[in-house]
Amino acid sequence: MSASLQATTLQTRPLHPEIGVEVLGLDLSRPLGAGTIAELKRLWAQHLVLLFRGQSLSEEQQVAFSELFGSLERAPEGKWSSSRNPAVLRVANTTETGNKVDPEHMFQRYFATLAALWHTDSSYRAIPAYGSMLHALEIPPSGGNTCFANTIAAYDVLPAERKRLLEGRHMVHYYGFSRLFEPTLPPISADDLRAFAPVTHPLVRTLPDGRRCLFLSANVAWYVGGMPIEQGEALHRELIDWATQDQFVYSHEWRVGDLLLWDNRPTMHRVLPYDKSYRRVLQRTSVAGTEVPV
Ligand code: OGA
Ligand code: MN
């Protein structure tokens, strides 16, 4: 057997019974072998969230690592993107030159409000993101955990009557809905409105390997087709509450140097509150999806 075909075994440690493992012993700033990459893809598909501790990745190194899994998304509006690299989103309360930003600044408030709601990144796209990656550069002494819910596990144990109700239903996802949470923001540009027109996605998504998951997003999804608005809102809320029970959720307490990957399709995530007088700086990349949700 040639070296590249040998199975690579990576050491892992569970983060939660239902979701997430830590992968040990890798330095992601260095090139990885084909066997290691294949094993990471297998682990990612199985556990949905992967954690690597003790990393130190420049923007370019994080981009190179992320591109092992596909091409990268560029976020709408560009407000949070790195000036050096449009594929890198600065999830940060500092400027690029390191100054703390006023937490009441409208764009800070907007991002904080949206990230605090359970959501799925870029579900407003016709083809939503496959995966996202956050690398922690500066972290407050406490709070600011990012929580991840396994929506495959949540769907599996949904009562049969609920599964029947959801079958074939769709919800509208629209980037513009997010403005409702911060209505004083300047309007979305005509280009972004065109690029991110409303889309409909199934409430229950079937992944290419056949696993089924709930596909929800509190910050951009609204209006369940075939139902009065209030009834759809109540159903969406009920499903998010269901999917985010403790038994489906891993809450990640950040350390500087962490790199966390999540499969964005069968998960939801949100950030927990923290004292906004502290600096919190993470760098994010998102791998574009390849399939229209079905
Ligand atoms: C994100 C996000 C949460 C956090 O970057 O997509 O939701 O913990 N971030 O900052
Ligand atoms: Mn997010």
mmCIF file of C-alpha atoms and ligand atoms in Angstrom:
data_model
loop_
_atom_site.group_PDB
_atom_site.id
_atom_site.type_symbol
_atom_site.label_atom_id
_atom_site.label_comp_id
_atom_site.label_asym_id
_atom_site.label_seq_id
_atom_site.Cartn_x
_atom_site.Cartn_y
_atom_site.Cartn_z
ATOM 1 C CA MET A 1 0.000 0.000 0.000
ATOM 2 C CA SER A 2 1.418 3.391 -0.886
ATOM 3 C CA ALA A 3 1.905 5.905 1.911
ATOM 4 C CA SER A 4 -0.910 8.158 0.698
ATOM 5 C CA LEU A 5 -3.430 5.314 0.838
ATOM 6 C CA GLN A 6 -2.628 4.251 4.375
ATOM 7 C CA ALA A 7 -5.321 5.071 6.894
ATOM 8 C CA THR A 8 -4.230 7.849 9.197
ATOM 9 C CA THR A 9 -5.427 7.619 12.757
ATOM 10 C CA LEU A 10 -5.764 10.879 14.590
ATOM 11 C CA GLN A 11 -6.143 11.021 18.322
ATOM 12 C CA THR A 12 -9.405 12.604 19.433
ATOM 13 C CA ARG A 13 -11.216 13.505 22.643
ATOM 14 C CA PRO A 14 -15.005 13.968 22.790
ATOM 15 C CA LEU A 15 -16.301 17.447 23.615
ATOM 16 C CA HIS A 16 -19.914 16.367 24.233
ATOM 17 C CA PRO A 17 -21.793 13.032 23.894
ATOM 18 C CA GLU A 18 -23.719 14.211 20.790
ATOM 19 C CA ILE A 19 -21.492 16.745 19.058
ATOM 20 C CA GLY A 20 -17.840 17.660 18.682
ATOM 21 C CA VAL A 21 -14.382 16.190 19.179
ATOM 22 C CA GLU A 22 -11.014 17.732 19.878
ATOM 23 C CA VAL A 23 -8.324 16.587 17.447
ATOM 24 C CA LEU A 24 -4.938 16.268 19.103
ATOM 25 C CA GLY A 25 -1.407 16.552 17.850
ATOM 26 C CA LEU A 26 -1.712 18.616 14.661
ATOM 27 C CA ASP A 27 -0.032 21.898 13.760
ATOM 28 C CA LEU A 28 -2.342 23.374 11.127
ATOM 29 C CA SER A 29 0.153 25.991 10.005
ATOM 30 C CA ARG A 30 2.108 23.154 8.326
ATOM 31 C CA PRO A 31 1.098 21.219 5.205
ATOM 32 C CA LEU A 32 -1.004 18.132 5.976
ATOM 33 C CA GLY A 33 -0.724 14.773 4.207
ATOM 34 C CA ALA A 34 -3.552 13.390 2.064
ATOM 35 C CA GLY A 35 -4.294 10.697 4.661
ATOM 36 C CA THR A 36 -4.621 13.258 7.433
ATOM 37 C CA ILE A 37 -6.901 15.463 5.335
ATOM 38 C CA ALA A 38 -9.128 12.485 4.476
ATOM 39 C CA GLU A 39 -9.327 11.538 8.152
ATOM 40 C CA LEU A 40 -10.220 15.121 9.120
ATOM 41 C CA LYS A 41 -13.048 15.095 6.570
ATOM 42 C CA ARG A 42 -14.329 11.809 7.995
ATOM 43 C CA LEU A 43 -14.156 13.095 11.578
ATOM 44 C CA TRP A 44 -15.827 16.365 10.619
ATOM 45 C CA ALA A 45 -18.737 14.577 8.912
ATOM 46 C CA GLN A 46 -19.185 12.279 11.901
ATOM 47 C CA HIS A 47 -18.850 14.758 14.780
ATOM 48 C CA LEU A 48 -19.949 18.043 13.080
ATOM 49 C CA VAL A 49 -17.636 20.177 15.259
ATOM 50 C CA LEU A 50 -13.828 19.812 15.395
ATOM 51 C CA LEU A 51 -11.582 21.621 17.840
ATOM 52 C CA PHE A 52 -7.829 22.135 17.485
ATOM 53 C CA ARG A 53 -6.108 23.841 20.405
ATOM 54 C CA GLY A 54 -2.840 25.712 20.541
ATOM 55 C CA GLN A 55 -2.850 26.912 16.919
ATOM 56 C CA SER A 56 -1.338 30.138 15.678
ATOM 57 C CA LEU A 57 -2.574 30.848 12.178
ATOM 58 C CA SER A 58 -2.113 34.002 10.151
ATOM 59 C CA GLU A 59 -5.033 34.976 7.923
ATOM 60 C CA GLU A 60 -3.229 33.418 4.972
ATOM 61 C CA GLN A 61 -2.580 30.171 6.846
ATOM 62 C CA GLN A 62 -6.209 29.921 7.921
ATOM 63 C CA VAL A 63 -7.311 30.528 4.336
ATOM 64 C CA ALA A 64 -4.934 27.806 3.091
ATOM 65 C CA PHE A 65 -6.232 25.327 5.676
ATOM 66 C CA SER A 66 -9.884 26.213 4.966
ATOM 67 C CA GLU A 67 -9.402 25.789 1.215
ATOM 68 C CA LEU A 68 -8.585 22.114 1.796
ATOM 69 C CA PHE A 69 -12.344 21.717 2.236
ATOM 70 C CA GLY A 70 -13.624 23.821 -0.653
ATOM 71 C CA SER A 71 -13.754 27.345 -1.998
ATOM 72 C CA LEU A 72 -14.349 30.189 0.444
ATOM 73 C CA GLU A 73 -17.324 32.514 0.778
ATOM 74 C CA ARG A 74 -17.187 36.281 0.813
ATOM 75 C CA ALA A 75 -19.586 37.837 3.294
ATOM 76 C CA PRO A 76 -22.150 40.433 2.194
ATOM 77 C CA GLU A 77 -21.526 44.117 2.806
ATOM 78 C CA GLY A 78 -17.795 43.693 3.441
ATOM 79 C CA LYS A 79 -17.986 45.600 6.737
ATOM 80 C CA TRP A 80 -16.415 42.844 8.763
ATOM 81 C CA SER A 81 -14.012 41.496 6.179
ATOM 82 C CA SER A 82 -10.278 41.787 6.570
ATOM 83 C CA SER A 83 -8.867 44.524 4.349
ATOM 84 C CA ARG A 84 -6.047 42.156 3.339
ATOM 85 C CA ASN A 85 -8.246 39.192 2.586
ATOM 86 C CA PRO A 86 -11.935 39.369 1.627
ATOM 87 C CA ALA A 87 -12.423 35.692 2.572
ATOM 88 C CA VAL A 88 -11.509 36.447 6.186
ATOM 89 C CA LEU A 89 -14.241 37.829 8.407
ATOM 90 C CA ARG A 90 -13.086 39.669 11.515
ATOM 91 C CA VAL A 91 -15.417 38.616 14.343
ATOM 92 C CA ALA A 92 -13.904 41.238 16.563
ATOM 93 C CA ASN A 93 -14.598 44.200 18.779
ATOM 94 C CA THR A 94 -11.335 45.847 17.737
ATOM 95 C CA THR A 95 -10.224 47.588 14.574
ATOM 96 C CA GLU A 96 -7.568 46.018 12.367
ATOM 97 C CA THR A 97 -5.012 48.306 13.961
ATOM 98 C CA GLY A 98 -5.977 46.950 17.360
ATOM 99 C CA ASN A 99 -8.153 49.696 18.830
ATOM 100 C CA LYS A 100 -11.189 48.700 20.869
ATOM 101 C CA VAL A 101 -14.475 49.648 19.174
ATOM 102 C CA ASP A 102 -17.386 51.123 21.108
ATOM 103 C CA PRO A 103 -19.787 48.187 21.763
ATOM 104 C CA GLU A 104 -22.689 50.576 21.083
ATOM 105 C CA HIS A 105 -21.451 51.308 17.573
ATOM 106 C CA MET A 106 -24.314 50.236 15.296
ATOM 107 C CA PHE A 107 -22.351 47.621 13.375
ATOM 108 C CA GLN A 108 -21.008 46.117 16.600
ATOM 109 C CA ARG A 109 -24.509 45.948 18.016
ATOM 110 C CA TYR A 110 -25.885 44.495 14.812
ATOM 111 C CA PHE A 111 -23.332 41.670 14.643
ATOM 112 C CA ALA A 112 -23.640 40.981 18.388
ATOM 113 C CA THR A 113 -27.443 40.813 18.177
ATOM 114 C CA LEU A 114 -27.441 38.458 15.201
ATOM 115 C CA ALA A 115 -24.699 36.188 16.584
ATOM 116 C CA ALA A 116 -26.527 35.865 19.919
ATOM 117 C CA LEU A 117 -29.532 34.282 18.169
ATOM 118 C CA TRP A 118 -29.394 30.591 17.238
ATOM 119 C CA HIS A 119 -28.513 30.568 13.556
ATOM 120 C CA THR A 120 -26.940 28.815 10.594
ATOM 121 C CA ASP A 121 -24.350 30.881 8.733
ATOM 122 C CA SER A 122 -25.344 32.196 5.319
ATOM 123 C CA SER A 123 -28.615 30.239 5.208
ATOM 124 C CA TYR A 124 -29.865 33.263 3.201
ATOM 125 C CA ARG A 125 -27.855 31.998 0.215
ATOM 126 C CA ALA A 126 -29.370 29.697 -2.379
ATOM 127 C CA ILE A 127 -26.437 27.426 -1.512
ATOM 128 C CA PRO A 128 -25.640 28.027 2.169
ATOM 129 C CA ALA A 129 -22.165 27.522 3.626
ATOM 130 C CA TYR A 130 -20.825 24.019 4.076
ATOM 131 C CA GLY A 131 -18.660 24.866 7.049
ATOM 132 C CA SER A 132 -17.212 27.705 9.057
ATOM 133 C CA MET A 133 -14.013 28.083 11.037
ATOM 134 C CA LEU A 134 -13.252 30.423 13.915
ATOM 135 C CA HIS A 135 -9.752 30.991 15.285
ATOM 136 C CA ALA A 136 -9.428 32.704 18.666
ATOM 137 C CA LEU A 137 -6.833 35.478 18.879
ATOM 138 C CA GLU A 138 -8.047 37.440 21.946
ATOM 139 C CA ILE A 139 -10.651 36.178 24.396
ATOM 140 C CA PRO A 140 -12.344 37.732 27.455
ATOM 141 C CA PRO A 141 -11.577 36.124 30.840
ATOM 142 C CA SER A 142 -15.054 34.615 30.981
ATOM 143 C CA GLY A 143 -18.258 34.424 28.925
ATOM 144 C CA GLY A 144 -18.527 34.636 25.164
ATOM 145 C CA ASN A 145 -18.799 30.859 24.729
ATOM 146 C CA THR A 146 -19.959 29.738 21.309
ATOM 147 C CA CYS A 147 -22.638 27.032 21.516
ATOM 148 C CA PHE A 148 -23.349 24.427 18.842
ATOM 149 C CA ALA A 149 -26.514 22.341 18.469
ATOM 150 C CA ASN A 150 -26.680 19.037 16.587
ATOM 151 C CA THR A 151 -29.834 19.300 14.467
ATOM 152 C CA ILE A 152 -29.529 15.717 13.140
ATOM 153 C CA ALA A 153 -29.842 14.342 16.676
ATOM 154 C CA ALA A 154 -32.657 16.808 17.376
ATOM 155 C CA TYR A 155 -34.574 15.773 14.258
ATOM 156 C CA ASP A 156 -34.075 12.037 14.947
ATOM 157 C CA VAL A 157 -36.007 12.132 18.216
ATOM 158 C CA LEU A 158 -38.726 14.553 17.145
ATOM 159 C CA PRO A 159 -42.199 13.032 17.731
ATOM 160 C CA ALA A 160 -43.587 11.332 14.590
ATOM 161 C CA GLU A 161 -46.516 13.752 14.465
ATOM 162 C CA ARG A 162 -44.067 16.726 14.301
ATOM 163 C CA LYS A 163 -42.028 15.013 11.600
ATOM 164 C CA ARG A 164 -45.220 14.594 9.568
ATOM 165 C CA LEU A 165 -46.104 18.274 10.000
ATOM 166 C CA LEU A 166 -42.638 19.323 8.744
ATOM 167 C CA GLU A 167 -42.524 17.028 5.734
ATOM 168 C CA GLY A 168 -42.259 19.053 2.534
ATOM 169 C CA ARG A 169 -42.421 22.446 4.325
ATOM 170 C CA HIS A 170 -40.201 25.341 3.429
ATOM 171 C CA MET A 171 -39.189 28.565 5.116
ATOM 172 C CA VAL A 172 -38.065 31.844 3.588
ATOM 173 C CA HIS A 173 -34.470 32.902 4.388
ATOM 174 C CA TYR A 174 -33.543 36.455 3.517
ATOM 175 C CA TYR A 175 -30.480 38.514 4.450
ATOM 176 C CA GLY A 176 -32.699 41.609 4.574
ATOM 177 C CA PHE A 177 -34.724 40.123 7.472
ATOM 178 C CA SER A 178 -31.667 40.588 9.685
ATOM 179 C CA ARG A 179 -32.131 44.376 9.365
ATOM 180 C CA LEU A 180 -35.343 44.051 11.386
ATOM 181 C CA PHE A 181 -33.145 43.554 14.470
ATOM 182 C CA GLU A 182 -31.283 46.842 13.938
ATOM 183 C CA PRO A 183 -33.615 49.029 11.849
ATOM 184 C CA THR A 184 -31.500 52.174 12.175
ATOM 185 C CA LEU A 185 -28.729 50.727 10.005
ATOM 186 C CA PRO A 186 -28.207 52.162 6.546
ATOM 187 C CA PRO A 187 -30.084 50.202 3.876
ATOM 188 C CA ILE A 188 -28.519 47.200 2.192
ATOM 189 C CA SER A 189 -26.915 48.168 -1.106
ATOM 190 C CA ALA A 190 -28.723 47.423 -4.359
ATOM 191 C CA ASP A 191 -25.901 45.028 -5.336
ATOM 192 C CA ASP A 192 -26.239 43.035 -2.119
ATOM 193 C CA LEU A 193 -30.035 43.014 -2.413
ATOM 194 C CA ARG A 194 -29.668 41.484 -5.857
ATOM 195 C CA ALA A 195 -26.966 39.041 -4.798
ATOM 196 C CA PHE A 196 -28.877 37.953 -1.679
ATOM 197 C CA ALA A 197 -32.506 37.866 -2.793
ATOM 198 C CA PRO A 198 -34.924 35.828 -0.621
ATOM 199 C CA VAL A 199 -34.659 32.042 -0.949
ATOM 200 C CA THR A 200 -36.734 29.162 0.371
ATOM 201 C CA HIS A 201 -35.184 26.152 2.078
ATOM 202 C CA PRO A 202 -36.764 23.013 3.476
ATOM 203 C CA LEU A 203 -37.332 22.961 7.241
ATOM 204 C CA VAL A 204 -35.962 19.431 7.183
ATOM 205 C CA ARG A 205 -32.861 19.083 5.070
ATOM 206 C CA THR A 206 -31.484 15.812 3.701
ATOM 207 C CA LEU A 207 -27.690 15.805 3.457
ATOM 208 C CA PRO A 208 -26.033 14.087 0.479
ATOM 209 C CA ASP A 209 -25.251 11.049 2.680
ATOM 210 C CA GLY A 210 -28.952 10.686 3.593
ATOM 211 C CA ARG A 211 -28.873 12.069 7.137
ATOM 212 C CA ARG A 212 -31.775 14.402 7.862
ATOM 213 C CA CYS A 213 -31.552 17.532 10.012
ATOM 214 C CA LEU A 214 -33.601 20.551 10.993
ATOM 215 C CA PHE A 215 -32.559 23.599 8.985
ATOM 216 C CA LEU A 216 -33.447 26.745 10.955
ATOM 217 C CA SER A 217 -32.017 30.193 11.575
ATOM 218 C CA ALA A 218 -33.443 32.702 14.050
ATOM 219 C CA ASN A 219 -31.739 35.733 12.514
ATOM 220 C CA VAL A 220 -32.668 35.477 8.822
ATOM 221 C CA ALA A 221 -35.462 32.887 8.449
ATOM 222 C CA TRP A 222 -39.100 33.791 8.635
ATOM 223 C CA TYR A 223 -42.409 32.687 7.169
ATOM 224 C CA VAL A 224 -43.198 29.009 6.836
ATOM 225 C CA GLY A 225 -44.972 28.343 3.552
ATOM 226 C CA GLY A 226 -48.586 27.226 3.780
ATOM 227 C CA MET A 227 -49.147 28.590 7.297
ATOM 228 C CA PRO A 228 -50.349 31.878 8.755
ATOM 229 C CA ILE A 229 -47.341 34.028 9.738
ATOM 230 C CA GLU A 230 -47.910 33.694 13.507
ATOM 231 C CA GLN A 231 -48.259 29.931 13.283
ATOM 232 C CA GLY A 232 -45.018 29.673 11.283
ATOM 233 C CA GLU A 233 -43.213 31.897 13.790
ATOM 234 C CA ALA A 234 -44.452 29.733 16.666
ATOM 235 C CA LEU A 235 -43.351 26.566 14.868
ATOM 236 C CA HIS A 236 -39.898 27.991 14.120
ATOM 237 C CA ARG A 237 -39.490 29.033 17.761
ATOM 238 C CA GLU A 238 -40.666 25.649 18.976
ATOM 239 C CA LEU A 239 -38.183 23.822 16.713
ATOM 240 C CA ILE A 240 -35.280 26.037 17.766
ATOM 241 C CA ASP A 241 -36.147 25.447 21.436
ATOM 242 C CA TRP A 242 -36.341 21.726 20.748
ATOM 243 C CA ALA A 243 -33.017 21.557 18.888
ATOM 244 C CA THR A 244 -31.134 23.594 21.473
ATOM 245 C CA GLN A 245 -31.876 21.485 24.534
ATOM 246 C CA ASP A 246 -28.772 20.675 26.584
ATOM 247 C CA GLN A 247 -28.540 17.115 25.289
ATOM 248 C CA PHE A 248 -27.907 18.403 21.743
ATOM 249 C CA VAL A 249 -25.659 21.372 22.602
ATOM 250 C CA TYR A 250 -21.918 21.780 23.161
ATOM 251 C CA SER A 251 -20.892 25.096 24.730
ATOM 252 C CA HIS A 252 -17.326 26.006 23.785
ATOM 253 C CA GLU A 253 -15.262 27.943 26.282
ATOM 254 C CA TRP A 254 -12.620 29.660 24.190
ATOM 255 C CA ARG A 255 -8.881 29.708 24.768
ATOM 256 C CA VAL A 256 -6.502 31.774 22.694
ATOM 257 C CA GLY A 257 -5.176 29.540 19.898
ATOM 258 C CA ASP A 258 -8.344 27.493 19.457
ATOM 259 C CA LEU A 259 -9.496 26.748 15.925
ATOM 260 C CA LEU A 260 -13.044 25.435 15.765
ATOM 261 C CA LEU A 261 -14.683 23.997 12.626
ATOM 262 C CA TRP A 262 -18.399 23.400 12.343
ATOM 263 C CA ASP A 263 -20.399 21.705 9.647
ATOM 264 C CA ASN A 264 -22.845 24.532 9.132
ATOM 265 C CA ARG A 265 -25.584 22.439 7.511
ATOM 266 C CA PRO A 266 -26.689 20.120 10.376
ATOM 267 C CA THR A 267 -25.877 22.518 13.228
ATOM 268 C CA MET A 268 -26.942 25.854 14.664
ATOM 269 C CA HIS A 269 -24.755 28.095 16.770
ATOM 270 C CA ARG A 270 -24.851 31.258 18.862
ATOM 271 C CA VAL A 271 -22.564 33.276 21.120
ATOM 272 C CA LEU A 272 -23.248 33.727 24.849
ATOM 273 C CA PRO A 273 -22.998 37.158 26.517
ATOM 274 C CA TYR A 274 -19.704 38.513 27.842
ATOM 275 C CA ASP A 275 -18.468 41.755 29.368
ATOM 276 C CA LYS A 276 -18.092 44.017 26.313
ATOM 277 C CA SER A 277 -15.333 46.031 27.975
ATOM 278 C CA TYR A 278 -13.001 43.104 27.180
ATOM 279 C CA ARG A 279 -11.445 42.489 23.800
ATOM 280 C CA ARG A 280 -12.719 39.519 21.814
ATOM 281 C CA VAL A 281 -11.057 38.861 18.486
ATOM 282 C CA LEU A 282 -11.633 35.834 16.292
ATOM 283 C CA GLN A 283 -10.899 35.307 12.623
ATOM 284 C CA ARG A 284 -13.458 33.444 10.574
ATOM 285 C CA THR A 285 -13.472 31.716 7.227
ATOM 286 C CA SER A 286 -16.444 29.963 5.635
ATOM 287 C CA VAL A 287 -16.283 27.166 3.118
ATOM 288 C CA ALA A 288 -18.971 27.549 0.468
ATOM 289 C CA GLY A 289 -21.585 24.841 0.185
ATOM 290 C CA THR A 290 -21.945 22.692 -2.921
ATOM 291 C CA GLU A 291 -25.582 21.654 -2.759
ATOM 292 C CA VAL A 292 -28.922 23.416 -2.820
ATOM 293 C CA PRO A 293 -30.697 22.208 0.358
ATOM 294 C CA VAL A 294 -33.248 19.481 -0.336
HETATM 295 C C1 OGA B 1 -20.001 33.632 13.442
HETATM 296 C C2 OGA B 1 -20.629 33.604 14.755
HETATM 297 C C3 OGA B 1 -20.178 33.529 17.086
HETATM 298 C C4 OGA B 1 -19.126 33.984 18.024
HETATM 299 O O1 OGA B 1 -18.878 34.113 13.323
HETATM 300 O O2 OGA B 1 -20.631 33.148 12.479
HETATM 301 O O3 OGA B 1 -21.772 33.294 14.846
HETATM 302 O O4 OGA B 1 -18.927 33.290 19.032
HETATM 303 N N1 OGA B 1 -19.841 33.885 15.785
HETATM 304 O O5 OGA B 1 -18.517 35.025 17.794
HETATM 305 MN MN MN B 2 -22.521 32.571 12.865
#
